[in-house]
Coordinates of C-alpha atoms in Angstrom, one line a residue:
M1 CA 0.0 0.0 0.0
T2 CA 2.9 2.3 0.7
G3 CA 4.5 1.8 -2.7
P4 CA 1.9 3.3 -5.0
T5 CA 1.3 6.3 -2.7
D6 CA 5.0 7.0 -2.4
T7 CA 5.6 6.8 -6.1
T8 CA 2.7 9.1 -6.9
G9 CA 3.8 11.7 -4.4
A10 CA 7.4 11.6 -5.6
T11 CA 6.5 11.8 -9.2
G12 CA 4.2 14.9 -8.8
T13 CA 6.4 17.0 -6.6
T14 CA 9.9 15.7 -7.1
G15 CA 9.7 15.8 -10.9
R16 CA 8.6 19.5 -10.9
A17 CA 11.5 20.3 -8.6
A18 CA 14.0 18.6 -10.8
T19 CA 12.6 20.3 -13.9
T20 CA 12.8 23.7 -12.3
G21 CA 16.4 23.0 -11.2
A22 CA 17.4 22.1 -14.8
A23 CA 16.2 25.4 -16.2
G24 CA 19.2 27.5 -15.4
A25 CA 18.6 30.4 -13.0
P26 CA 16.0 28.7 -10.8
R27 CA 18.2 25.7 -10.3
T28 CA 19.0 26.5 -6.6
A29 CA 15.3 26.8 -5.8
G30 CA 14.7 23.5 -7.5
A31 CA 17.4 21.8 -5.5
T32 CA 15.9 23.2 -2.3
G33 CA 12.5 22.1 -3.3
L34 CA 13.8 18.6 -4.0
T35 CA 15.4 18.4 -0.5
G36 CA 12.2 19.5 1.2
T37 CA 10.2 17.0 -0.9
V38 CA 12.4 14.1 0.0
V39 CA 12.4 15.0 3.7
R40 CA 8.6 15.2 3.6
L41 CA 8.5 11.9 1.8
K42 CA 10.6 10.4 4.6
L43 CA 8.2 11.7 7.2
A44 CA 5.2 10.5 5.2
L45 CA 6.7 7.0 5.0
L46 CA 7.2 7.0 8.7
R47 CA 3.8 8.3 9.5
N48 CA 2.0 5.9 7.1
G49 CA 3.9 3.0 8.5
L50 CA 2.9 3.8 12.0
R51 CA -0.7 4.0 11.0
Q52 CA -0.8 0.5 9.7
S53 CA -1.2 -1.2 13.1
G54 CA -1.2 -0.4 16.8
G55 CA 1.4 -3.1 17.4
R56 CA 3.8 -1.4 15.0
R57 CA 3.2 2.0 16.7
A58 CA 3.8 0.4 20.1
A59 CA 7.0 -1.3 18.9
Y60 CA 8.3 2.0 17.4
V61 CA 7.5 4.0 20.6
A62 CA 9.1 1.4 22.8
S63 CA 12.2 1.2 20.7
A64 CA 12.4 5.0 20.6
V65 CA 12.1 5.3 24.4
V66 CA 14.7 2.6 25.0
T67 CA 17.1 4.1 22.5
L68 CA 16.8 7.6 23.8
L69 CA 17.1 6.4 27.4
I70 CA 20.4 4.6 26.5
A71 CA 21.6 7.8 24.7
A72 CA 20.7 9.9 27.7
L73 CA 22.6 7.7 30.1
Q74 CA 25.6 7.7 27.8
L75 CA 25.4 11.5 27.5
L76 CA 25.5 11.7 31.3
G77 CA 28.3 9.2 31.5
L78 CA 30.4 11.2 29.0
I79 CA 29.7 14.5 30.8
A80 CA 30.8 12.8 34.1
L81 CA 34.0 11.7 32.3
R82 CA 35.0 15.4 31.8
G83 CA 38.3 16.2 33.4
H84 CA 39.5 12.5 33.4
E85 CA 43.1 12.1 32.4
H86 CA 42.3 9.6 29.6
A87 CA 38.9 10.9 28.6
A88 CA 40.1 11.9 25.1
S89 CA 41.3 8.3 24.3
L90 CA 38.0 6.8 25.3
V91 CA 35.9 9.4 23.4
V92 CA 37.7 8.9 20.1
L93 CA 37.4 5.1 20.5
L94 CA 33.6 5.5 21.2
V95 CA 33.1 7.8 18.2
A96 CA 35.1 5.4 16.0
V97 CA 32.9 2.5 17.0
L98 CA 29.9 4.7 16.4
G99 CA 31.0 5.5 12.9
L100 CA 31.8 1.9 12.2
G101 CA 28.3 1.0 13.4
W102 CA 26.8 3.5 11.0
A103 CA 28.9 2.0 8.2
V104 CA 28.0 -1.6 8.7
M105 CA 24.4 -1.5 9.9
P106 CA 22.9 -0.9 6.4
L107 CA 24.5 -4.2 5.3
F108 CA 22.6 -6.1 8.0
F109 CA 19.4 -4.2 8.2
P110 CA 18.8 -2.9 4.6
S111 CA 15.0 -2.7 5.0
G112 CA 15.1 -0.6 8.1
D113 CA 14.8 2.7 6.1
E114 CA 13.0 2.7 2.8
T115 CA 14.9 5.9 1.7
L116 CA 18.1 3.8 1.5
D117 CA 16.7 2.5 -1.8
P118 CA 17.3 5.3 -4.4
T119 CA 16.1 2.9 -7.2
R120 CA 12.5 4.0 -6.2
L121 CA 13.4 7.3 -7.9
V122 CA 15.2 5.9 -10.9
M123 CA 12.5 6.8 -13.4
L124 CA 12.4 10.5 -12.3
P125 CA 14.5 13.2 -14.1
L126 CA 16.8 13.9 -11.1
R127 CA 20.4 14.9 -11.1
P128 CA 22.7 12.9 -8.8
R129 CA 24.2 15.9 -6.8
P130 CA 20.8 17.4 -5.8
L131 CA 19.6 14.0 -5.0
V132 CA 22.6 13.3 -2.8
R133 CA 21.9 16.5 -0.9
A134 CA 18.2 15.6 -0.5
L135 CA 18.9 12.0 0.7
L136 CA 21.5 13.3 3.1
A137 CA 19.0 15.7 4.6
A138 CA 16.4 12.9 4.8
S139 CA 18.9 10.7 6.6
L140 CA 19.1 13.2 9.4
V141 CA 15.4 12.5 10.3
G142 CA 14.9 9.6 12.7
I143 CA 15.9 8.0 16.0
G144 CA 19.4 7.0 14.9
P145 CA 20.5 10.6 14.1
L146 CA 19.1 11.8 17.4
F147 CA 20.9 9.1 19.3
T148 CA 24.1 10.1 17.4
V149 CA 23.7 13.8 18.2
L150 CA 23.4 13.0 21.9
M151 CA 26.5 10.8 21.8
L152 CA 28.5 13.4 19.9
T153 CA 27.4 16.2 22.2
G154 CA 28.5 14.2 25.3
S155 CA 31.8 13.5 23.6
A156 CA 32.3 17.2 22.9
V157 CA 31.6 18.2 26.5
A158 CA 33.9 15.4 27.7
V159 CA 37.0 16.7 25.8
A160 CA 36.4 20.4 25.4
H161 CA 38.2 22.8 27.7
G162 CA 38.3 26.5 27.1
A163 CA 36.4 28.9 24.7
V164 CA 38.4 27.9 21.6
A165 CA 37.7 24.3 22.2
Y166 CA 34.0 24.9 22.7
A167 CA 34.0 27.0 19.4
V168 CA 35.6 24.0 17.7
A169 CA 33.2 21.5 19.3
V170 CA 30.0 23.0 17.7
P171 CA 31.1 22.3 14.1
A172 CA 32.7 19.1 15.3
V173 CA 29.3 17.7 16.3
V174 CA 27.8 18.7 13.0
L175 CA 30.7 17.3 11.0
G176 CA 30.7 14.1 13.0
L177 CA 27.0 13.5 12.4
L178 CA 27.4 14.2 8.6
L179 CA 30.3 11.8 8.4
C180 CA 28.3 9.0 10.2
V181 CA 25.3 9.5 7.8
A182 CA 27.5 9.7 4.8
F183 CA 29.3 6.5 5.7
A184 CA 25.9 4.7 5.9
R185 CA 24.6 6.2 2.7
T186 CA 27.8 5.4 0.7
V187 CA 28.0 1.8 1.9
A188 CA 24.3 1.2 1.4
T189 CA 24.3 2.7 -2.2
A190 CA 27.4 0.9 -3.2
N191 CA 26.0 -2.5 -2.1
L192 CA 22.4 -1.9 -2.8
R193 CA 22.2 -4.6 -5.5
L194 CA 24.0 -7.0 -3.2
L195 CA 21.5 -6.2 -0.4
T196 CA 18.5 -7.0 -2.6
S197 CA 20.0 -10.3 -3.8
R198 CA 19.9 -13.7 -2.1
R199 CA 23.4 -13.2 -0.8
G200 CA 22.4 -9.9 0.7
R201 CA 19.5 -11.7 2.5
D202 CA 22.0 -14.2 3.8
L203 CA 24.1 -11.4 5.1
A204 CA 21.1 -9.9 6.9
V205 CA 20.3 -13.2 8.5
L206 CA 23.9 -13.5 9.8
S207 CA 23.6 -10.1 11.5
G208 CA 22.8 -11.9 14.8
L209 CA 26.2 -13.6 14.5
L210 CA 28.0 -10.3 14.3
V211 CA 26.1 -9.0 17.4
A212 CA 27.0 -12.2 19.3
I213 CA 30.7 -11.9 18.5
G214 CA 30.7 -8.1 19.1
A215 CA 29.1 -8.6 22.5
Q216 CA 31.8 -11.1 23.5
V217 CA 34.6 -8.7 22.2
V218 CA 33.1 -5.8 24.1
N219 CA 32.8 -7.9 27.2
F220 CA 36.4 -9.0 27.0
G221 CA 37.6 -5.5 26.3
A222 CA 35.6 -4.1 29.3
Q223 CA 37.1 -6.7 31.6
R224 CA 40.6 -5.9 30.5
L225 CA 39.9 -2.1 30.9
G226 CA 38.5 -2.7 34.4
S227 CA 41.6 -4.5 35.5
A228 CA 44.2 -2.4 33.7
G229 CA 42.6 1.1 33.5
L230 CA 41.9 3.5 30.7
G231 CA 45.5 4.4 30.3
Q232 CA 46.1 1.4 27.9
L233 CA 43.8 3.1 25.4
D234 CA 46.1 6.0 24.9
P235 CA 48.2 4.4 22.0
L236 CA 45.0 3.4 20.2
G237 CA 43.5 6.8 20.9
D238 CA 46.5 8.6 19.4
V239 CA 46.0 6.7 16.1
L240 CA 42.2 7.0 16.0
A241 CA 42.4 10.7 16.6
W242 CA 43.4 11.0 12.9
V243 CA 40.7 8.6 11.6
P244 CA 37.3 10.1 10.7
P245 CA 34.8 10.5 12.3
A246 CA 36.9 10.2 15.5
S247 CA 39.3 12.8 14.1
V248 CA 36.8 15.7 14.7
F249 CA 37.0 15.1 18.4
G250 CA 40.7 14.6 18.2
A251 CA 40.6 18.2 16.9
V252 CA 38.6 19.3 19.8
D253 CA 41.0 17.7 22.2
A254 CA 44.0 19.3 20.4
A255 CA 42.3 22.7 20.6
S256 CA 41.8 22.1 24.4
D257 CA 45.6 21.5 24.7
G258 CA 46.4 24.6 22.6
S259 CA 47.7 22.6 19.6
Y260 CA 45.7 24.6 17.1
G261 CA 47.8 23.4 14.1
V262 CA 47.0 19.8 15.0
A263 CA 43.4 20.7 15.5
L264 CA 43.2 22.3 12.1
A265 CA 44.9 19.4 10.4
R266 CA 42.5 16.9 12.0
F267 CA 39.5 19.0 11.0
A268 CA 40.9 19.1 7.5
V269 CA 41.2 15.3 7.4
S270 CA 37.6 15.0 8.5
G271 CA 36.4 17.5 5.9
A272 CA 38.3 15.7 3.2
A273 CA 36.8 12.4 4.3
L274 CA 33.3 13.9 4.0
A275 CA 34.1 15.2 0.6
L276 CA 35.4 11.8 -0.6
L277 CA 32.4 10.0 0.8
L278 CA 30.0 12.4 -0.9
A279 CA 31.9 12.0 -4.2
A280 CA 31.9 8.2 -3.8
W281 CA 28.2 8.3 -3.0
T282 CA 27.4 10.4 -6.0
R283 CA 29.4 8.1 -8.3
S284 CA 27.7 5.0 -6.9
L285 CA 24.3 6.7 -7.2
T286 CA 24.9 7.6 -10.8
R287 CA 26.0 4.1 -11.7
L288 CA 23.1 2.6 -9.9
M289 CA 20.5 4.8 -11.6
T290 CA 22.0 4.6 -15.1
A291 CA 23.6 1.1 -15.5
P292 CA 21.4 -1.9 -16.3
D293 CA 21.1 -4.6 -13.6
G294 CA 20.9 -8.4 -13.9
S295 CA 17.2 -8.3 -14.7
T296 CA 17.9 -6.6 -18.1
L297 CA 21.1 -8.4 -19.1
Q298 CA 21.5 -12.1 -19.9
A299 CA 23.6 -13.8 -17.3
A300 CA 27.1 -14.4 -18.5
G301 CA 28.0 -17.0 -15.9
P302 CA 28.9 -20.6 -16.4
S303 CA 26.5 -22.9 -18.1
A304 CA 24.5 -25.6 -16.3
R305 CA 26.8 -28.3 -17.7
E306 CA 29.9 -26.4 -16.5
R307 CA 28.3 -25.9 -13.0
A308 CA 27.5 -29.6 -12.9
A309 CA 31.1 -30.5 -13.8
T310 CA 32.4 -28.2 -11.2
A311 CA 30.1 -29.6 -8.5
G312 CA 31.0 -33.1 -9.6
G313 CA 34.5 -32.7 -8.1
G314 CA 33.2 -32.4 -4.6
R315 CA 30.5 -35.0 -5.2
R316 CA 33.1 -37.7 -6.0
L317 CA 34.5 -37.4 -2.5
L318 CA 31.1 -38.6 -1.1
P319 CA 29.9 -42.2 -0.9
D320 CA 27.8 -43.6 -3.7
G321 CA 24.1 -44.3 -3.5
R322 CA 21.6 -42.8 -1.2
T323 CA 24.2 -41.9 1.4
G324 CA 26.2 -39.7 -0.8
T325 CA 23.0 -38.1 -2.3
V326 CA 21.6 -37.2 1.1
M327 CA 25.0 -35.9 2.3
E328 CA 25.3 -33.7 -0.7
R329 CA 21.7 -32.3 -0.1
S330 CA 22.4 -31.6 3.6
L331 CA 25.7 -29.9 2.8
R332 CA 24.0 -27.8 0.1
Y333 CA 21.4 -26.7 2.7
I334 CA 24.2 -25.6 5.0
W335 CA 25.7 -23.5 2.3
R336 CA 22.6 -22.1 0.5
D337 CA 19.7 -22.0 2.9
P338 CA 19.9 -18.7 4.9
K339 CA 18.4 -20.0 8.1
T340 CA 20.5 -23.2 8.1
K341 CA 23.6 -21.1 7.2
A342 CA 22.9 -18.7 10.1
A343 CA 22.5 -21.5 12.6
W344 CA 25.7 -23.2 11.6
A345 CA 27.7 -19.9 11.5
T346 CA 26.4 -19.0 15.0
S347 CA 27.3 -22.4 16.4
L348 CA 30.7 -22.3 14.8
A349 CA 31.4 -18.9 16.3
I350 CA 30.1 -19.6 19.8
G351 CA 31.8 -23.0 19.9
L352 CA 35.1 -21.2 19.4
I353 CA 34.5 -18.0 21.3
V354 CA 33.6 -19.6 24.7
P355 CA 36.8 -21.7 25.2
V356 CA 39.1 -19.2 23.5
F357 CA 37.9 -16.1 25.4
N358 CA 37.9 -17.9 28.7
A359 CA 41.4 -19.0 28.0
L360 CA 42.4 -15.4 27.2
Q361 CA 40.9 -14.2 30.4
G362 CA 42.8 -16.8 32.5
T363 CA 39.6 -18.5 33.6
G364 CA 39.6 -21.2 31.0
S365 CA 39.6 -25.0 31.2
V366 CA 40.2 -27.7 28.7
Y367 CA 36.6 -28.9 29.3
F368 CA 35.3 -25.7 27.7
A369 CA 36.4 -27.2 24.4
C370 CA 33.3 -29.4 24.7
F371 CA 31.2 -26.3 23.7
A372 CA 32.4 -26.9 20.1
A373 CA 30.9 -30.4 20.0
G374 CA 27.8 -29.3 21.9
M375 CA 27.0 -26.3 19.7
L376 CA 27.4 -28.3 16.5
G377 CA 25.7 -31.3 17.9
V378 CA 22.5 -29.2 18.3
Q379 CA 22.4 -29.0 14.5
M380 CA 21.3 -32.7 14.5
Y381 CA 18.0 -31.7 16.1
N382 CA 14.9 -31.1 13.9
Q383 CA 16.6 -32.5 10.9
F384 CA 13.4 -32.6 8.9
G385 CA 12.3 -29.1 9.8
Q386 CA 14.9 -27.5 7.5
D387 CA 13.2 -29.3 4.6
T388 CA 9.9 -27.6 5.3
S389 CA 7.1 -28.6 2.9
A390 CA 9.7 -30.2 0.5
F391 CA 10.0 -33.0 3.0
W392 CA 7.2 -34.8 1.1
M393 CA 9.8 -35.7 -1.6
V394 CA 12.0 -37.2 1.1
A395 CA 9.1 -39.0 2.6
L396 CA 8.4 -40.7 -0.7
T397 CA 11.7 -42.4 -0.6
I398 CA 11.2 -43.9 2.9
S399 CA 9.1 -47.0 3.0
S400 CA 10.7 -49.0 5.8
P401 CA 12.8 -48.5 8.9
R402 CA 15.9 -49.4 6.8
D403 CA 15.2 -46.5 4.5
A404 CA 14.7 -44.2 7.5
Y405 CA 18.0 -45.4 9.0
A406 CA 19.9 -44.7 5.7
E407 CA 18.4 -41.2 5.6
L408 CA 19.3 -40.4 9.2
R409 CA 22.7 -41.9 9.0
A410 CA 23.6 -39.9 5.9
R411 CA 22.4 -36.7 7.5
A412 CA 24.6 -37.5 10.6
L413 CA 27.6 -38.2 8.3
A414 CA 27.1 -34.8 6.6
L415 CA 27.2 -33.2 10.0
L416 CA 30.3 -35.1 11.0
V417 CA 32.1 -33.8 7.8
I418 CA 32.2 -30.4 9.5
T419 CA 31.9 -31.2 13.2
L420 CA 34.7 -33.8 13.6
P421 CA 37.6 -31.6 12.3
Y422 CA 36.2 -28.5 14.0
T423 CA 36.0 -30.3 17.3
V424 CA 39.6 -31.5 17.0
L425 CA 40.7 -28.0 16.0
V426 CA 39.0 -26.2 18.9
T427 CA 40.1 -28.7 21.5
A428 CA 43.8 -28.5 20.3
L429 CA 43.6 -24.7 20.2
T430 CA 42.2 -24.5 23.7
T431 CA 44.8 -26.9 25.2
A432 CA 47.5 -25.0 23.4
M433 CA 46.4 -21.6 24.8
L434 CA 46.2 -23.1 28.3
G435 CA 49.5 -25.0 27.9
A436 CA 47.8 -28.2 29.0
W437 CA 48.8 -30.6 26.2
S438 CA 48.8 -33.5 28.6
R439 CA 45.0 -33.1 29.0
L440 CA 44.3 -33.0 25.2
P441 CA 43.3 -36.8 25.1
E442 CA 40.7 -36.6 27.8
A443 CA 39.2 -33.3 26.6
L444 CA 39.0 -34.7 23.0
G445 CA 37.5 -38.0 24.3
L446 CA 34.8 -36.2 26.2
S447 CA 34.0 -34.0 23.2
L448 CA 33.6 -37.0 21.0
A449 CA 31.4 -38.8 23.5
L450 CA 29.2 -35.7 23.8
L451 CA 29.0 -35.4 20.0
G452 CA 27.9 -39.0 19.6
A453 CA 25.3 -38.6 22.4
M454 CA 23.9 -35.5 20.7
L455 CA 23.7 -37.2 17.3
A456 CA 21.7 -40.0 19.0
T457 CA 19.3 -37.8 20.9
G458 CA 19.0 -35.4 17.9
A459 CA 17.9 -38.2 15.6
W460 CA 15.3 -39.4 18.0
A461 CA 14.1 -35.8 18.7
S462 CA 13.8 -35.1 15.0
A463 CA 11.4 -38.0 14.7
R464 CA 9.5 -37.4 17.9
F465 CA 9.3 -33.6 18.1
P466 CA 9.6 -32.1 14.5
Y467 CA 8.6 -28.5 13.9
S468 CA 8.7 -26.1 11.0
I469 CA 11.2 -23.4 10.4
P470 CA 9.7 -20.3 8.6
Q471 CA 11.6 -19.3 5.5
E472 CA 10.7 -15.6 5.9
G473 CA 11.6 -13.2 8.7
H474 CA 13.9 -13.9 11.6
K475 CA 11.7 -16.4 13.5
N476 CA 13.2 -19.9 13.8
V477 CA 9.9 -21.6 14.9
A478 CA 6.5 -21.5 13.4
P479 CA 3.7 -20.0 15.5
G480 CA 2.3 -22.6 17.9
Q481 CA 5.3 -24.8 17.8
A482 CA 7.6 -23.1 20.3
G483 CA 6.8 -25.8 22.9
L484 CA 7.9 -28.5 20.6
A485 CA 11.2 -26.7 19.9
W486 CA 11.9 -26.3 23.6
I487 CA 11.1 -29.9 24.4
S488 CA 13.2 -31.1 21.4
I489 CA 16.3 -29.1 22.1
L490 CA 16.4 -28.9 25.9
G491 CA 15.1 -32.4 26.5
G492 CA 17.6 -33.8 24.0
M493 CA 20.5 -31.9 25.6
V494 CA 19.6 -33.2 29.1
A495 CA 19.4 -36.7 27.6
A496 CA 22.8 -36.3 25.9
A497 CA 24.3 -35.2 29.2
L498 CA 22.9 -38.3 30.9
L499 CA 24.3 -40.5 28.1
C500 CA 27.7 -39.1 28.6
A501 CA 27.6 -39.9 32.3
P502 CA 29.7 -43.1 32.0
V503 CA 32.6 -41.3 30.3
I504 CA 32.3 -38.4 32.7
G505 CA 32.4 -40.9 35.6
L506 CA 35.5 -42.6 34.2
T507 CA 37.2 -39.2 33.9
V508 CA 36.6 -38.4 37.5
W509 CA 37.6 -41.9 38.6
L510 CA 40.9 -41.7 36.7
H511 CA 41.7 -38.4 38.3
V512 CA 40.8 -39.4 41.8
S513 CA 42.5 -42.8 41.8
S514 CA 46.3 -42.5 42.0
G515 CA 46.2 -39.1 40.5
G516 CA 45.0 -40.5 37.2
T517 CA 47.8 -38.7 35.2
D518 CA 49.1 -41.9 33.6
L519 CA 45.9 -43.4 32.3
T520 CA 43.8 -40.4 31.2
W521 CA 45.0 -40.9 27.6
L522 CA 42.6 -43.9 27.6
L523 CA 39.7 -41.4 27.6
L524 CA 40.4 -40.6 23.9
P525 CA 39.8 -44.1 22.5
V526 CA 37.1 -44.8 25.0
G527 CA 35.3 -41.5 24.2
A528 CA 35.6 -42.1 20.5
V529 CA 34.3 -45.6 20.6
Y530 CA 31.6 -44.8 23.0
G531 CA 30.4 -41.8 21.0
A532 CA 30.3 -43.8 17.8
A533 CA 28.4 -46.7 19.4
I534 CA 25.9 -44.5 21.1
A535 CA 25.3 -42.5 17.9
V536 CA 24.7 -45.7 15.9
L537 CA 22.3 -47.0 18.6
G538 CA 20.4 -43.7 18.6
L539 CA 20.0 -43.7 14.8
R540 CA 18.8 -47.3 14.8
L541 CA 16.2 -46.5 17.6
A542 CA 15.0 -43.4 15.8
A543 CA 14.6 -45.1 12.4
P544 CA 11.5 -47.2 13.1
R545 CA 9.8 -44.2 14.8
T546 CA 10.7 -42.0 11.7
A547 CA 9.2 -44.5 9.3
A548 CA 6.1 -44.9 11.4
R549 CA 5.5 -41.2 11.9
L550 CA 6.0 -39.8 8.4
P551 CA 2.6 -38.3 8.0
E552 CA 2.8 -36.5 11.4
I553 CA 6.4 -35.3 10.6
L554 CA 5.2 -34.0 7.2
A555 CA 2.3 -32.1 8.7
A556 CA 4.5 -30.6 11.5
V557 CA 7.3 -29.3 9.2
S558 CA 4.9 -27.9 6.6
K559 CA 3.3 -25.4 9.0
G560 CA 4.1 -21.7 8.7

């Protein structure tokens, strides 16, 4: 409903503004009219979107209140930082992170602002430079710019001392805001066709992974700062003081110290960066609005026969028959399906982050390496849900428990292709960082036992508690099936822990009796054999249930 209304409004007013601007003398008035029109269009899009539903209005108001509350607290914190010896180093670091956030967020949330898509105006007679000015002005409307202004204002107050520094701080806040917005616009326009493609949607789905890794990095950095103080930021701050947009507050700090030449140089660097960003944005906008895209050109990629020949190289490494076919299908899901790819990427990252970061902080243990096997073992749960409604084609090939066992075994083998080397790598890396090579066999043995147990319980849970994974949006469970997902995953993980009890008990016994240092190497072969045996047993027990419940499984995974 928004599209036709927006297009009509833009055509009627924006077109007249552009025509006036092209007529020679009235060009300035036309550019001004275009800027006002685009800003009003931004406000109209926001207003019409909020009118669509009360839930959307409530979500917008709640997000605005939370965002502004956080910004106000940060503003107060930065003001309280005023006078601190290392305030400038912290401020330039915060502003640099803020600018980086503005630059990368359009890649992960391309649909958050409809004005990020200038192709909506491609059929209008608009010149690139006036359009850049108009879109830049429209970008200053919203919660994000207000949050940024509060952050930059607090940063200016924290580092400004003296009348000259305050005089420099006022344009510094404006220039810093323009740099942040220009970063976002330039990156979004340069990658717009990527963002609207399948790979772009994959990138958006993986945004949660970036947030998870970033949170761990911030947590680790905060702990290091809490123990060592802000003084260790000074070397980094000296470098970032010359990197836009942090350089504008490096200029304010230099003016506070009386280094007016340095302040002028840093301001010049910031102004030059803004000019380069606007030029790059104009060039990308011109190319985007004049060059044909893939919908108007015949694809020049490899032919279907060439792609099949290329894929055949990897296919030859897999077993023949049904096992190889199912393994190839599962591996293709991991690489091509956005939801499956996001789940795997998140598991791979967290499985590495937890043991490594704990080792870096000095609180690690070789047993944290089991997170790698545990996180990837979760991918065995709800095996049929990733097929969604296409599972009926798989169901047609299952007519007996033997067929079901072959299907489940092949899916487990596809998972092991990635999980086994990854588990060995993370375990070896963790023991190396802790300097505990003598404990590598027991840690790896426990990891392999846990992996086998999760394969067994995952296969059984896939047959007993299947649920659908919506293909659109960011939800991983269809409405009404959240209980099934919780029972499947949490119940399966508890069962896997219980199945690992014999190996855990053996580990404790070997350490308690006579120190256990000479025989703990036995845990590696014991864990490997036990994990393989329990996995095979679990697959064989899950196969008859899978074959008997095919209609129920198909109905469950086809919802949503």
